[in-house]
CSV table of C-alpha atoms and ligand atoms in Angstrom, one decimal:
chain,number,residue,atom,x,y,z
T,1,UNK,CA,-21.1,20.1,-3.1
T,2,UNK,CA,-20.7,19.3,0.6
T,3,UNK,CA,-19.5,22.2,2.7
T,4,UNK,CA,-15.9,22.1,3.6
T,5,UNK,CA,-14.9,20.9,7.1
T,6,UNK,CA,-13.4,23.5,9.4
T,7,UNK,CA,-9.8,24.5,8.9
T,8,UNK,CA,-7.9,24.7,12.2
T,9,UNK,CA,-4.7,26.7,12.6
T,10,UNK,CA,-1.4,25.8,14.3
T,11,UNK,CA,-2.4,22.3,15.4
T,12,UNK,CA,0.1,20.1,17.2
T,13,UNK,CA,0.7,16.8,15.3
T,14,UNK,CA,1.9,15.1,18.5
T,15,UNK,CA,-1.2,12.8,18.8
T,16,UNK,CA,-1.1,12.0,15.1
T,17,UNK,CA,2.3,10.4,14.6
T,18,UNK,CA,3.6,7.2,16.2
T,19,UNK,CA,7.2,8.7,16.5
T,20,UNK,CA,5.6,11.1,19.0
T,21,UNK,CA,7.2,14.2,17.5
T,22,UNK,CA,5.7,17.5,18.6
T,23,UNK,CA,5.6,19.3,15.2
T,24,UNK,CA,2.9,21.8,14.3
T,25,UNK,CA,0.7,22.1,11.2
T,26,UNK,CA,-0.1,25.6,10.0
T,27,UNK,CA,-3.5,24.4,8.8
T,28,UNK,CA,-5.3,21.1,9.7
T,29,UNK,CA,-8.6,19.6,8.6
T,30,UNK,CA,-10.3,16.2,8.7
T,31,UNK,CA,-12.4,14.7,5.9
T,32,UNK,CA,-15.0,11.9,6.3
T,33,UNK,CA,-16.1,11.5,2.6
T,34,UNK,CA,-14.9,12.1,-0.9
T,35,UNK,CA,-17.3,15.1,-1.1
T,36,UNK,CA,-15.7,16.7,2.1
T,37,UNK,CA,-12.3,16.1,0.6
T,38,UNK,CA,-13.2,17.8,-2.7
T,39,UNK,CA,-14.7,20.7,-0.8
T,40,UNK,CA,-11.5,21.1,1.1
T,41,UNK,CA,-9.4,20.9,-2.1
T,42,UNK,CA,-11.5,23.7,-3.6
T,43,UNK,CA,-10.7,26.2,-0.8
T,44,UNK,CA,-8.3,28.9,-2.0
T,45,UNK,CA,-6.3,28.6,1.2
T,46,UNK,CA,-5.8,24.8,0.6
T,47,UNK,CA,-5.1,25.2,-3.2
T,48,UNK,CA,-2.4,27.7,-2.5
T,49,UNK,CA,-0.4,25.7,-0.1
T,50,UNK,CA,1.5,22.4,0.3
T,51,UNK,CA,-0.7,19.5,1.3
T,52,UNK,CA,0.0,16.4,3.4
T,53,UNK,CA,-2.5,13.5,3.6
T,54,UNK,CA,-2.3,11.9,7.0
T,55,UNK,CA,-3.5,8.4,7.9
T,56,UNK,CA,-2.3,6.9,11.2
T,57,UNK,CA,1.0,8.7,11.1
T,58,UNK,CA,2.9,5.4,11.5
T,59,UNK,CA,5.3,5.9,8.6
T,60,UNK,CA,6.2,9.5,9.0
T,61,UNK,CA,9.0,11.5,10.6
T,62,UNK,CA,8.4,15.2,11.1
T,63,UNK,CA,11.7,17.0,11.2
T,64,UNK,CA,10.1,20.5,11.3
T,65,UNK,CA,6.7,22.2,11.6
T,66,UNK,CA,4.6,21.6,8.5
T,67,UNK,CA,4.0,25.0,6.8
T,68,UNK,CA,1.0,23.8,4.7
T,69,UNK,CA,-2.3,22.0,5.3
T,70,UNK,CA,-2.5,18.5,6.9
T,71,UNK,CA,-5.6,16.6,5.6
T,72,UNK,CA,-6.5,13.8,7.9
T,73,UNK,CA,-8.3,10.9,6.2
T,74,UNK,CA,-11.3,9.7,8.3
T,75,UNK,CA,-13.3,8.0,5.5
T,76,UNK,CA,-14.9,4.8,7.0
T,77,UNK,CA,-16.8,1.8,5.6
T,78,UNK,CA,-16.2,-1.9,5.4
T,79,UNK,CA,-18.3,-4.1,3.1
T,80,UNK,CA,-18.3,-7.1,0.8
T,81,UNK,CA,-19.2,-5.7,-2.6
T,82,UNK,CA,-19.2,-8.9,-4.7
T,83,UNK,CA,-19.0,-12.7,-4.3
T,84,UNK,CA,-17.7,-15.2,-6.8
T,85,UNK,CA,-19.2,-18.5,-5.8
T,86,UNK,CA,-17.4,-20.5,-8.5
T,87,UNK,CA,-14.0,-19.1,-7.5
T,88,UNK,CA,-14.8,-18.9,-3.7
T,89,UNK,CA,-13.6,-15.3,-3.6
T,90,UNK,CA,-15.1,-12.1,-2.4
T,91,UNK,CA,-14.3,-8.4,-3.1
T,92,UNK,CA,-14.1,-6.4,0.1
T,93,UNK,CA,-14.1,-2.6,-0.1
T,94,UNK,CA,-12.7,-0.5,2.7
T,95,UNK,CA,-12.8,3.3,3.2
T,96,UNK,CA,-9.3,4.6,3.2
T,97,UNK,CA,-9.5,6.0,6.8
T,98,UNK,CA,-10.3,2.6,8.3
T,99,UNK,CA,-7.5,1.1,10.4
T,100,UNK,CA,-5.6,-1.6,8.5
T,101,UNK,CA,-5.9,-4.1,11.3
T,102,UNK,CA,-9.6,-3.4,11.6
T,103,UNK,CA,-9.9,-4.5,8.0
T,104,UNK,CA,-7.9,-7.7,8.8
T,105,UNK,CA,-10.3,-8.4,11.7
T,106,UNK,CA,-13.3,-7.7,9.5
T,107,UNK,CA,-12.0,-10.2,6.8
T,108,UNK,CA,-11.5,-12.8,9.5
T,109,UNK,CA,-15.0,-12.3,10.9
T,110,UNK,CA,-16.4,-13.0,7.4
T,111,UNK,CA,-14.2,-16.1,7.1
T,112,UNK,CA,-12.1,-14.5,4.3
T,113,UNK,CA,-8.4,-15.1,4.1
T,114,UNK,CA,-5.5,-13.5,2.3
T,115,UNK,CA,-4.4,-10.7,4.7
T,116,UNK,CA,-4.0,-12.6,8.0
T,117,UNK,CA,-0.2,-12.5,7.7
T,118,UNK,CA,-0.5,-8.7,7.6
T,119,UNK,CA,-2.2,-8.6,11.0
T,120,UNK,CA,-1.4,-5.7,13.4
T,121,UNK,CA,0.4,-3.5,10.9
T,122,UNK,CA,-0.4,0.0,12.2
T,123,UNK,CA,-1.9,2.7,10.1
T,124,UNK,CA,-4.8,3.2,7.7
T,125,UNK,CA,-6.1,1.2,4.7
T,126,UNK,CA,-5.5,4.2,2.4
T,127,UNK,CA,-1.7,4.3,3.1
T,128,UNK,CA,-1.3,0.6,2.6
T,129,UNK,CA,-0.9,0.7,-1.2
T,130,UNK,CA,1.5,3.6,-1.0
T,131,UNK,CA,4.3,1.4,0.1
T,132,UNK,CA,2.7,-2.0,-0.7
T,133,UNK,CA,2.8,-3.0,3.0
T,134,UNK,CA,4.3,-6.4,3.7
T,135,UNK,CA,5.1,-8.8,6.5
T,136,UNK,CA,5.6,-12.5,7.1
T,137,UNK,CA,5.7,-13.5,3.5
T,138,UNK,CA,2.7,-11.5,2.3
T,139,UNK,CA,2.2,-8.1,0.6
T,140,UNK,CA,-0.8,-5.9,0.0
T,141,UNK,CA,-0.4,-6.5,-3.8
T,142,UNK,CA,-1.1,-10.3,-3.3
T,143,UNK,CA,-4.8,-9.5,-2.7
T,144,UNK,CA,-5.2,-6.0,-4.1
T,145,UNK,CA,-7.9,-5.6,-6.8
T,146,UNK,CA,-8.2,-1.8,-7.3
T,147,UNK,CA,-8.3,1.5,-5.5
T,148,UNK,CA,-10.1,4.8,-5.8
T,149,UNK,CA,-8.3,8.1,-5.4
T,150,UNK,CA,-9.0,11.8,-5.8
T,151,UNK,CA,-6.6,13.8,-8.0
T,152,UNK,CA,-5.4,16.7,-5.9
T,153,UNK,CA,-5.2,19.2,-8.8
T,154,UNK,CA,-8.7,18.5,-10.3
T,155,UNK,CA,-10.7,16.9,-7.5
T,156,UNK,CA,-11.7,14.1,-9.9
T,157,UNK,CA,-12.2,10.6,-8.6
T,158,UNK,CA,-10.2,7.9,-10.5
T,159,UNK,CA,-9.8,4.2,-10.3
T,160,UNK,CA,-6.4,2.5,-10.4
T,161,UNK,CA,-6.1,-1.2,-11.3
T,162,UNK,CA,-3.4,-3.5,-9.9
T,163,UNK,CA,-1.2,-2.9,-12.9
T,164,UNK,CA,-1.6,0.9,-12.8
T,165,UNK,CA,-0.3,1.0,-9.2
T,166,UNK,CA,3.2,-0.3,-10.2
T,167,UNK,CA,3.7,-2.2,-6.9
T,168,UNK,CA,7.2,-3.2,-5.9
T,169,UNK,CA,9.1,-3.9,-2.6
T,170,UNK,CA,7.7,-1.1,-0.4
T,171,UNK,CA,7.0,0.9,-3.6
T,172,UNK,CA,4.1,2.0,-5.8
T,173,UNK,CA,3.5,4.8,-8.4
T,174,UNK,CA,2.2,6.9,-5.5
T,175,UNK,CA,5.6,7.0,-4.0
T,176,UNK,CA,7.2,7.5,-7.4
T,177,UNK,CA,5.9,9.3,-10.5
T,178,UNK,CA,2.5,10.1,-9.0
T,179,UNK,CA,3.9,11.3,-5.6
T,180,UNK,CA,1.7,13.9,-3.9
T,181,UNK,CA,-0.8,13.8,-6.8
T,182,UNK,CA,-3.6,11.5,-5.5
T,183,UNK,CA,-5.4,10.9,-2.2
T,184,UNK,CA,-6.5,7.3,-1.8
T,185,UNK,CA,-10.2,7.2,-0.7
T,186,UNK,CA,-11.0,3.5,-0.9
T,187,UNK,CA,-9.3,0.2,-1.5
T,188,UNK,CA,-10.8,-3.1,-2.8
T,189,UNK,CA,-9.2,-6.4,-2.1
T,190,UNK,CA,-10.0,-9.9,-3.5
T,191,UNK,CA,-10.1,-12.3,-0.5
T,192,UNK,CA,-10.6,-16.1,-0.4
T,193,UNK,CA,-13.1,-18.4,1.2
T,194,UNK,CA,-11.0,-21.5,0.1
T,195,UNK,CA,-8.0,-20.7,2.2
T,196,UNK,CA,-4.4,-21.1,1.1
T,197,UNK,CA,-2.5,-20.2,4.2
T,198,UNK,CA,1.1,-19.3,4.2
T,199,UNK,CA,2.8,-20.5,7.4
T,200,UNK,CA,6.2,-21.1,6.0
T,201,UNK,CA,7.6,-17.7,6.9
T,202,UNK,CA,9.6,-16.7,10.0
T,203,UNK,CA,8.4,-18.2,13.3
T,204,UNK,CA,4.7,-18.7,12.2
T,205,UNK,CA,4.7,-22.5,12.3
T,206,UNK,CA,6.6,-22.8,15.6
T,207,UNK,CA,4.3,-20.2,17.2
T,208,UNK,CA,1.3,-22.2,16.0
T,209,UNK,CA,2.8,-25.3,17.5
T,210,UNK,CA,3.4,-23.4,20.8
T,211,UNK,CA,-0.3,-22.5,20.6
T,212,UNK,CA,-1.2,-26.2,20.4
T,213,UNK,CA,-2.2,-26.0,16.7
T,214,UNK,CA,-0.3,-28.7,14.8
T,215,UNK,CA,-2.6,-29.3,11.9
T,216,UNK,CA,-5.0,-27.3,9.7
T,217,UNK,CA,-4.7,-23.8,11.2
T,218,UNK,CA,-7.5,-21.4,10.4
T,219,UNK,CA,-6.8,-17.9,9.1
T,220,UNK,CA,-7.7,-16.7,12.6
T,221,UNK,CA,-5.0,-19.0,14.1
T,222,UNK,CA,-2.4,-17.6,11.7
T,223,UNK,CA,-3.4,-14.0,12.6
T,224,UNK,CA,-3.1,-14.8,16.3
T,225,UNK,CA,0.4,-16.3,15.7
T,226,UNK,CA,1.5,-13.2,13.7
T,227,UNK,CA,0.1,-10.9,16.5
T,228,UNK,CA,2.1,-12.9,19.1
T,229,UNK,CA,5.3,-12.7,17.1
T,230,UNK,CA,4.9,-9.0,16.3
T,231,UNK,CA,4.2,-8.2,20.0
T,232,UNK,CA,7.3,-10.0,21.1
T,233,UNK,CA,9.6,-8.4,18.5
T,234,UNK,CA,8.4,-4.9,17.8
T,235,UNK,CA,8.2,-2.0,20.2
T,236,UNK,CA,4.6,-0.7,20.7
T,237,UNK,CA,4.4,3.0,19.7
T,238,UNK,CA,2.1,3.6,22.7
T,239,UNK,CA,5.1,2.8,24.9
T,240,UNK,CA,8.0,4.1,22.9
T,241,UNK,CA,7.8,6.4,19.8
T,242,UNK,CA,8.8,4.7,16.5
T,243,UNK,CA,7.7,4.1,13.0
T,244,UNK,CA,8.5,0.4,12.6
T,245,UNK,CA,11.4,-0.4,10.3
T,246,UNK,CA,13.2,2.8,9.5
T,247,UNK,CA,15.1,1.3,6.5
T,248,UNK,CA,14.3,-1.0,3.7
T,249,UNK,CA,16.3,-4.2,3.3
T,250,UNK,CA,18.8,-3.4,0.5
T,251,UNK,CA,18.9,-5.5,-2.6
T,252,UNK,CA,22.4,-6.1,-3.9
T,253,UNK,CA,23.9,-8.0,-6.9
T,254,UNK,CA,24.9,-11.6,-6.6
T,255,UNK,CA,28.5,-10.6,-7.2
T,256,UNK,CA,28.5,-8.1,-4.4
T,257,UNK,CA,26.8,-10.6,-2.1
T,258,UNK,CA,29.5,-13.2,-2.9
T,259,UNK,CA,32.2,-10.7,-2.2
T,260,UNK,CA,30.7,-9.8,1.2
T,261,UNK,CA,29.9,-13.4,2.1
T,262,UNK,CA,33.6,-14.3,1.6
T,263,UNK,CA,34.4,-11.7,4.3
T,264,UNK,CA,31.4,-12.2,6.6
T,265,UNK,CA,30.5,-15.9,6.6
T,266,UNK,CA,27.3,-15.4,8.6
T,267,UNK,CA,25.9,-12.6,6.3
T,268,UNK,CA,22.2,-13.6,5.7
T,269,UNK,CA,20.7,-13.2,2.2
T,270,UNK,CA,17.5,-14.1,0.4
T,271,UNK,CA,17.4,-14.5,-3.4
T,272,UNK,CA,15.3,-11.9,-5.3
T,273,UNK,CA,15.0,-11.3,-9.0
T,274,UNK,CA,18.3,-9.7,-10.1
T,275,UNK,CA,20.2,-10.2,-6.9
T,276,UNK,CA,20.1,-10.9,-3.2
T,277,UNK,CA,18.1,-9.1,-0.4
T,278,UNK,CA,20.1,-8.5,2.7
T,279,UNK,CA,18.6,-7.7,6.1
T,280,UNK,CA,19.3,-4.1,6.9
T,281,UNK,CA,19.1,-5.0,10.7
T,282,UNK,CA,22.1,-7.3,10.4
T,283,UNK,CA,24.2,-4.7,8.7
T,284,UNK,CA,23.2,-2.0,11.2
T,285,UNK,CA,23.9,-4.4,14.1
T,286,UNK,CA,27.4,-5.2,12.7
T,287,UNK,CA,28.1,-1.5,12.8
T,288,UNK,CA,27.5,-1.4,16.5
T,289,UNK,CA,24.3,0.6,16.5
T,290,UNK,CA,21.8,-1.7,18.1
T,291,UNK,CA,20.6,-0.5,21.5
T,292,UNK,CA,22.6,2.8,21.4
T,293,UNK,CA,20.9,5.8,23.0
T,294,UNK,CA,21.7,9.4,22.5
T,295,UNK,CA,19.6,11.3,25.1
T,296,UNK,CA,16.0,11.2,23.9
T,297,UNK,CA,16.5,9.2,20.8
T,298,UNK,CA,18.3,6.0,19.6
T,299,UNK,CA,18.2,2.6,18.1
T,300,UNK,CA,15.9,0.0,19.7
T,301,UNK,CA,17.7,-2.6,21.8
T,302,UNK,CA,15.9,-5.7,20.4
T,303,UNK,CA,15.5,-4.5,16.7
T,304,UNK,CA,18.3,-2.6,15.1
T,305,UNK,CA,16.0,-1.6,12.2
T,306,UNK,CA,13.8,0.5,14.5
T,307,UNK,CA,14.8,4.0,15.5
T,308,UNK,CA,13.1,5.2,18.7
T,309,UNK,CA,12.0,8.4,20.5
T,310,UNK,CA,12.4,7.7,24.2
T,311,UNK,CA,10.4,10.9,24.9
T,312,UNK,CA,10.8,14.5,23.8
T,313,UNK,CA,13.2,13.8,20.9
T,314,UNK,CA,13.5,16.2,17.9
T,315,UNK,CA,12.6,14.6,14.5
T,316,UNK,CA,15.7,16.3,13.1
T,317,UNK,CA,17.9,14.4,15.6
T,318,UNK,CA,16.4,11.1,14.5
T,319,UNK,CA,17.0,12.0,10.8
T,320,UNK,CA,20.6,12.9,11.6
T,321,UNK,CA,21.1,9.5,13.3
T,322,UNK,CA,19.6,7.8,10.3
T,323,UNK,CA,22.1,9.6,8.1
T,324,UNK,CA,25.0,8.5,10.4
T,325,UNK,CA,23.8,4.9,10.2
T,326,UNK,CA,23.5,5.0,6.4
T,327,UNK,CA,27.1,6.4,6.2
T,328,UNK,CA,28.6,3.7,8.5
T,329,UNK,CA,26.9,0.9,6.6
T,330,UNK,CA,28.2,2.4,3.4
T,331,UNK,CA,31.7,2.6,4.8
T,332,UNK,CA,31.8,-0.9,6.3
T,333,UNK,CA,30.0,-2.9,3.6
T,334,UNK,CA,29.7,-0.6,0.5
T,335,UNK,CA,25.9,-1.1,0.7
T,336,UNK,CA,23.5,1.8,0.4
T,337,UNK,CA,20.5,1.9,2.9
T,338,UNK,CA,17.3,3.8,2.0
T,339,UNK,CA,14.8,5.0,4.5
T,340,UNK,CA,11.3,3.3,4.4
T,341,UNK,CA,9.9,6.1,6.6
T,342,UNK,CA,8.7,9.3,4.9
T,343,UNK,CA,10.9,12.1,6.2
T,344,UNK,CA,9.3,15.6,6.2
Y,401,FAD,C1,5.3,-0.6,15.1
Y,401,FAD,C2,5.2,-0.5,13.6
Y,401,FAD,C3,5.3,-1.6,12.8
Y,401,FAD,C4,5.2,-1.5,11.4
Y,401,FAD,N1,5.3,-2.7,10.7
Y,401,FAD,C5,5.1,-2.7,9.4
Y,401,FAD,C6,5.2,-3.9,8.6
Y,401,FAD,O1,5.3,-5.0,9.1
Y,401,FAD,N2,5.1,-3.7,7.3
Y,401,FAD,C7,4.9,-2.5,6.6
Y,401,FAD,O2,4.8,-2.5,5.4
Y,401,FAD,N3,4.9,-1.4,7.3
Y,401,FAD,C8,5.0,-1.4,8.7
Y,401,FAD,N4,4.9,-0.3,9.4
Y,401,FAD,C9,4.8,1.0,8.7
Y,401,FAD,C10,3.4,1.6,8.6
Y,401,FAD,O3,2.5,0.9,9.5
Y,401,FAD,C11,2.8,1.4,7.2
Y,401,FAD,O4,3.6,2.1,6.3
Y,401,FAD,C12,1.4,2.0,7.1
Y,401,FAD,O5,0.8,1.6,5.8
Y,401,FAD,C13,1.3,3.5,7.2
Y,401,FAD,O6,0.0,3.9,7.4
Y,401,FAD,P1,-0.5,5.3,8.0
Y,401,FAD,O7,-1.9,5.4,7.8
Y,401,FAD,O8,0.0,5.4,9.4
Y,401,FAD,O9,0.3,6.3,7.0
Y,401,FAD,P2,0.9,7.7,7.4
Y,401,FAD,O10,2.1,7.5,8.2
Y,401,FAD,O11,-0.2,8.6,7.9
Y,401,FAD,O12,1.4,8.2,5.9
Y,401,FAD,C14,2.4,7.6,5.3
Y,401,FAD,C15,2.6,8.2,3.9
Y,401,FAD,O13,1.4,7.9,3.1
Y,401,FAD,C16,0.8,9.0,2.7
Y,401,FAD,N5,-0.7,8.7,2.8
Y,401,FAD,C17,-1.3,8.4,3.9
Y,401,FAD,N6,-2.6,8.1,3.6
Y,401,FAD,C18,-2.8,8.4,2.3
Y,401,FAD,C19,-3.9,8.4,1.4
Y,401,FAD,N7,-5.1,8.0,1.8
Y,401,FAD,N8,-3.7,8.7,0.1
Y,401,FAD,C20,-2.4,9.1,-0.3
Y,401,FAD,N9,-1.4,9.1,0.5
Y,401,FAD,C21,-1.5,8.8,1.8
Y,401,FAD,C22,1.2,10.1,3.6
Y,401,FAD,O14,1.1,11.4,3.1
Y,401,FAD,C23,2.7,9.7,3.9
Y,401,FAD,O15,3.5,10.1,2.8
Y,401,FAD,C24,5.0,-0.3,10.8
Y,401,FAD,C25,4.9,0.9,11.6
Y,401,FAD,C26,5.0,0.8,13.0
Y,401,FAD,C27,4.9,2.0,13.8
């Protein structure tokens, strides 16, 4: 067995979360391989305490110090592990500590498509299946083949197929019944050489036109368009602390949607199985939250779905603001919002 990496004490998590919250971890360690992770999990100090796996910290809100051990995933590696000439597909394996956007760039460099619409999503490959990341008409599950994960209680490495992951809208078994039981160490995607690009969503086609690309865009062009759109719409965590969309878009019944639509004629909605998905940003904006600032924290002025830390905010204050927003949307529309961000 590999020797366990050093355990550090009372480490500030400020550099490790995009909200920029200065919480502390009682214990902190990094692992660069499955063997190092297993060695850490075998330490009595680690076994006896609460564990938090940390990727890029871009989907987390610390509301207090973490009184357990933070295990930072730094497993690297990007490779094509199989090619299917007949189907024009390839299986790409990525170490869970690789950056997600790094994997997108690697795929593009190999002329492989399927994840270009997910360009520039912050964070690591290993966290991507947790909430089945999605953007611009694509989700991780569309190209997912399988993942490898270490069971925290036994240290055993196990493979999860697509079906076993139970993907849904920003959901998987790892956020549900298997929460805090597995640490993802590697992810395998099936990507295409025969491209089927999706440019129908949002402003992708108009941005491509602005880029002078009217016909036959490449996966690289689509990635560039998505990057331009994201940069124009979303605050950069390097400039202002945030974790992207704080809330999921609620899914309501058709009857509820019709009732609201009769009252609010411009209420947007997108049909989903069993109902209608409504943009949480629209609901929040209607409640007057967009751009509001309360000292060091507030709601972003261009994107009502994003809560921000202007500098020095407490995570608990951001959590309390989220609760106030949820209550006001409930009161005005009778719709329940749920956080997408993991609150600790
Ligand atoms: C500006 C901005 C824009 C964003 N845009 C999008 C978007 O378009 N679409 C989208 O889906 N998300 C988006 N997000 C959210 C975020 O980027 C994703 O959820 C991302 O997958 C989180 O990765 P991470 O490595 O930072 O996870 P972390 O924040 O480190 O962890 C998130 C959760 O996953 C767990 N976890 C992390 N790694 C592992 C692992 N290896 N095994 C098991 N559990 C693990 C953690 O314990 C925690 O519960 C955005 C965030 C920001 C800041």
